[in-house]
Short mmCIF file of C-alpha atoms in Angstrom, two decimals:
data_model
loop_
_atom_site.label_atom_id
_atom_site.label_comp_id
_atom_site.label_asym_id
_atom_site.label_seq_id
_atom_site.Cartn_x
_atom_site.Cartn_y
_atom_site.Cartn_z
CA MET A 1 115.89 116.11 63.94
CA ASN A 2 115.84 112.59 65.29
CA PRO A 3 112.40 110.96 64.78
CA ALA A 4 112.66 109.59 68.33
CA ASP A 5 112.44 113.19 69.56
CA HIS A 6 108.83 113.25 68.35
CA GLN A 7 107.89 110.15 70.35
CA PRO A 8 106.17 110.65 73.73
CA ALA A 9 108.37 110.03 76.75
CA PRO A 10 107.98 106.42 77.99
CA GLY A 11 106.61 107.59 81.33
CA HIS A 12 103.92 109.69 79.63
CA GLU A 13 102.94 106.86 77.31
CA ILE A 14 102.68 104.42 80.25
CA ALA A 15 100.47 106.91 82.09
CA ARG A 16 98.23 107.33 79.03
CA LEU A 17 97.84 103.57 78.63
CA LEU A 18 97.07 103.17 82.32
CA ASP A 19 94.30 105.76 81.93
CA ASP A 20 92.86 103.54 79.18
CA VAL A 21 93.12 100.51 81.48
CA ASP A 22 91.28 102.47 84.18
CA ALA A 23 88.51 103.33 81.71
CA TYR A 24 88.03 99.66 80.85
CA ALA A 25 88.16 98.74 84.53
CA ALA A 26 85.35 101.21 85.24
CA ARG A 27 83.10 99.84 82.51
CA LEU A 28 83.80 96.27 83.65
CA GLY A 29 83.07 97.09 87.29
CA THR A 30 86.53 96.16 88.49
CA SER A 31 89.84 97.82 89.32
CA ARG A 32 93.18 98.37 87.64
CA ALA A 33 94.83 96.08 90.17
CA ARG A 34 92.55 93.20 89.16
CA LEU A 35 93.23 93.69 85.46
CA LEU A 36 96.99 94.11 85.79
CA ASP A 37 98.56 91.03 87.35
CA VAL A 38 102.09 91.99 88.42
CA GLY A 39 103.35 88.41 88.14
CA LEU A 40 102.05 88.02 84.60
CA ILE A 41 103.49 91.37 83.56
CA SER A 42 106.86 90.44 85.02
CA HIS A 43 106.89 87.08 83.26
CA ALA A 44 105.93 88.65 79.92
CA THR A 45 108.35 91.58 80.06
CA GLY A 46 111.37 90.40 82.03
CA ILE A 47 110.92 93.22 84.55
CA GLU A 48 111.20 92.17 88.18
CA PRO A 49 107.86 92.25 90.08
CA GLU A 50 108.87 95.00 92.50
CA ARG A 51 109.98 97.18 89.60
CA VAL A 52 106.70 96.49 87.78
CA ARG A 53 104.83 97.75 90.85
CA GLY A 54 106.95 100.87 90.89
CA LEU A 55 106.38 101.61 87.20
CA LEU A 56 102.62 101.08 87.55
CA ALA A 57 102.68 103.46 90.53
CA GLY A 58 104.25 106.18 88.39
CA GLU A 59 107.98 105.76 88.90
CA PRO A 60 109.88 106.94 85.79
CA PRO A 61 111.26 104.13 83.60
CA GLU A 62 115.00 103.89 83.11
CA GLU A 63 115.96 105.13 79.65
CA GLU A 64 118.89 104.29 77.42
CA PRO A 65 121.73 106.82 77.71
CA ARG A 66 122.51 108.99 74.68
CA GLU A 67 126.30 108.90 75.09
CA LYS A 68 127.78 106.04 73.07
CA ASN A 69 129.95 104.33 75.68
CA ALA A 70 127.31 104.64 78.38
CA ARG A 71 124.72 103.30 75.94
CA GLU A 72 126.82 100.22 75.16
CA LEU A 73 127.31 99.48 78.86
CA PHE A 74 123.60 99.94 79.45
CA ARG A 75 122.69 97.50 76.66
CA LYS A 76 125.15 94.89 77.89
CA ALA A 77 123.80 95.10 81.45
CA LEU A 78 120.22 94.98 80.19
CA PHE A 79 120.87 91.87 78.11
CA LYS A 80 122.53 90.16 81.07
CA GLU A 81 119.57 91.02 83.30
CA ARG A 82 117.00 89.72 80.82
CA LEU A 83 118.95 86.54 80.03
CA ARG A 84 119.33 85.72 83.71
CA PHE A 85 115.62 86.34 84.15
CA LEU A 86 114.85 83.86 81.39
CA GLN A 87 117.17 81.20 82.79
CA ARG A 88 115.49 81.63 86.18
CA THR A 89 111.87 81.68 85.00
CA ARG A 90 111.76 79.49 81.85
CA LEU A 91 112.42 76.10 83.34
CA LYS A 92 112.54 72.57 81.98
CA GLU A 93 110.48 69.70 83.30
CA THR A 94 112.46 66.86 84.90
CA PHE A 95 111.61 63.86 87.06
CA ALA A 96 112.82 65.86 90.05
CA GLY A 97 110.67 68.87 89.13
CA ARG A 98 111.29 72.06 87.20
CA GLU A 99 114.91 73.11 86.81
CA PRO A 100 116.91 75.78 84.95
CA TYR A 101 118.56 74.91 81.66
CA GLY A 102 122.32 74.34 81.95
CA LEU A 103 124.94 76.09 79.85
CA ARG A 104 125.60 72.99 77.75
CA GLU A 105 121.92 72.51 76.98
CA ILE A 106 121.57 76.12 75.89
CA SER A 107 124.78 75.80 73.85
CA ARG A 108 123.63 72.65 72.05
CA ALA A 109 120.25 74.14 71.19
CA THR A 110 121.47 77.55 70.05
CA GLY A 111 124.88 76.77 68.54
CA ILE A 112 126.46 79.35 70.83
CA SER A 113 129.43 78.08 72.80
CA ALA A 114 128.84 77.37 76.48
CA GLN A 115 131.66 79.78 77.35
CA HIS A 116 130.03 82.58 75.38
CA VAL A 117 126.65 81.89 77.01
CA SER A 118 128.39 82.09 80.37
CA ASN A 119 129.99 85.38 79.37
CA LEU A 120 126.60 86.76 78.38
CA LEU A 121 125.05 85.67 81.67
CA ASN A 122 127.88 87.31 83.58
CA GLY A 123 127.77 90.50 81.54
CA GLU A 124 131.34 90.01 80.33
CA ARG A 125 130.33 90.12 76.66
CA GLY A 126 127.63 91.80 74.67
CA ALA A 127 125.30 89.85 72.38
CA ASN A 128 125.07 90.44 68.65
CA HIS A 129 121.69 90.33 66.91
CA ASP A 130 122.09 86.72 65.78
CA HIS A 131 122.96 85.39 69.23
CA ALA A 132 120.16 87.39 70.82
CA ALA A 133 117.64 86.00 68.32
CA ARG A 134 118.78 82.40 68.91
CA LEU A 135 118.49 82.74 72.68
CA GLU A 136 115.05 84.33 72.44
CA VAL A 137 113.86 81.50 70.20
CA PHE A 138 115.29 78.94 72.63
CA PHE A 139 113.47 80.47 75.60
CA ARG A 140 110.33 80.99 73.50
CA VAL A 141 109.97 84.71 73.99
CA PRO A 142 109.24 87.42 71.41
CA GLU A 143 112.03 88.95 69.36
CA GLY A 144 113.59 91.85 71.23
CA PHE A 145 112.72 90.51 74.69
CA CYS A 146 116.32 90.76 75.87
CA SER A 147 117.00 94.20 74.46
CA ARG A 148 113.88 96.22 75.24
CA THR A 149 114.19 98.80 77.96
CA GLU A 150 111.76 98.47 80.84
CA GLY A 151 109.71 101.35 79.48
CA ALA A 152 109.45 99.85 76.00
CA ALA A 153 108.65 96.39 77.41
CA LEU A 154 105.87 97.67 79.66
CA ILE A 155 104.42 99.87 76.91
CA ALA A 156 104.28 96.88 74.54
CA TYR A 157 102.46 94.83 77.18
CA LEU A 158 99.96 97.57 78.01
CA ARG A 159 99.29 98.32 74.34
CA ARG A 160 98.35 94.70 73.75
CA MET A 161 96.00 94.82 76.72
CA VAL A 162 94.37 98.09 75.68
CA ASN A 163 94.22 97.34 71.97
CA GLU A 164 93.28 93.65 72.08
CA ASP A 165 92.67 91.92 75.40
CA LEU A 166 90.45 94.52 77.10
CA PRO A 167 88.24 95.27 74.06
CA LYS A 168 87.57 91.52 73.83
CA LEU A 169 86.81 91.31 77.54
CA ALA A 170 84.48 94.31 77.38
CA THR A 171 82.72 92.97 74.28
CA ARG A 172 82.26 89.57 75.92
CA ALA A 173 80.78 91.23 79.01
CA VAL A 174 78.27 93.23 76.97
CA LEU A 175 77.24 90.25 74.84
CA GLN A 176 76.69 88.17 77.97
CA GLU A 177 74.57 90.99 79.37
CA LEU A 178 72.51 90.78 76.18
CA GLY A 179 71.89 87.11 76.88
CA ALA A 180 74.65 85.33 74.98
CA ARG A 181 75.45 82.23 77.02
CA SER A 182 78.76 81.41 75.33
CA VAL A 183 81.01 83.96 73.68
CA ALA A 184 84.24 82.90 71.95
CA LEU A 185 86.46 85.71 70.71
CA ARG A 186 89.54 84.22 69.12
CA SER A 187 92.97 85.75 69.45
CA THR A 188 94.02 87.44 66.25
CA ALA A 189 96.87 89.47 64.88
CA ASP A 190 94.44 91.34 62.62
CA GLY A 191 94.25 94.86 64.02
CA ALA A 192 91.20 95.64 61.86
CA GLN A 193 89.15 93.04 63.76
CA ILE A 194 90.15 94.57 67.09
CA ASP A 195 89.29 98.04 65.79
CA THR A 196 85.89 96.66 64.81
CA LEU A 197 85.34 95.41 68.36
CA ARG A 198 86.20 98.81 69.80
CA ASP A 199 83.88 100.52 67.30
CA LEU A 200 81.06 98.11 68.17
CA LEU A 201 81.23 98.67 71.93
CA PRO A 202 79.31 102.00 72.00
CA ALA A 203 76.58 100.51 69.79
CA LEU A 204 76.33 97.44 72.03
CA ASP A 205 76.10 99.69 75.08
CA GLU A 206 73.20 101.55 73.49
CA LEU A 207 71.52 98.26 72.63
CA VAL A 208 71.76 97.16 76.26
CA LYS A 209 70.13 100.43 77.36
CA VAL A 210 67.32 100.04 74.84
CA ILE A 211 66.60 96.46 75.89
CA GLN A 212 66.74 97.34 79.57
CA GLY A 213 64.43 100.29 78.92
CA LYS A 214 61.90 98.07 77.14
CA GLN A 215 62.06 95.49 79.90
CA SER A 216 61.52 98.17 82.53
CA GLY A 217 58.65 99.68 80.56
CA GLY A 218 57.06 96.27 80.05
CA ALA A 219 57.25 95.53 83.76
CA GLN A 220 55.53 98.83 84.57
CA GLU A 221 52.79 98.19 81.99
CA GLY A 222 52.24 94.73 83.42
CA GLY A 223 51.90 96.19 86.88
CA ARG A 224 49.24 98.66 85.78
CA GLU A 225 47.18 95.96 84.06
CA ARG A 226 46.74 93.99 87.27
CA PRO A 227 43.31 94.49 88.91
#
């Protein structure tokens, strides 16, 4: 049996991750909409903003076809869509303002002929792994940016939020509640450190309750001592 058959459907995984986002939103006293910026998600995933809104609202993500020919056409169209997105959103600074990179500039930087870049942008040719990697490096996006389906791209974004960004945000909020004036939690690729933050959160919550309880008790005692 194909190992992929054991993986949760993309739509189910997105829903599960959104439940986690909602849980963090509740503890932070905010909302999912405030934590999930559609523009940032779009920029990070290559998914158009309106489609991001639809996926976050529960619309099923488009999946790669199983049939070989249909799958190849799907991949070619997906690469074209992502590459056009990058050319439109990753702009260069000029004296006249921000502008898209031209075919010759992309060609010189990547070693891919301008004609082939044009073919990729028009969906007339598919990209091999080497060309895809060079283009992703040029536009400074993670490996696989141009080939991930919308479901996979959104799941990767949400996992980073749930597994790294939101635990840091929640930890910072609790530490500030405990009186820490400045909290610096550095970005890290070490998953063990993030796991430690998640494990610490319940203990920090209990500490806040204990301190608040003592403060409340002290205030009551002080009130009784007054003549």
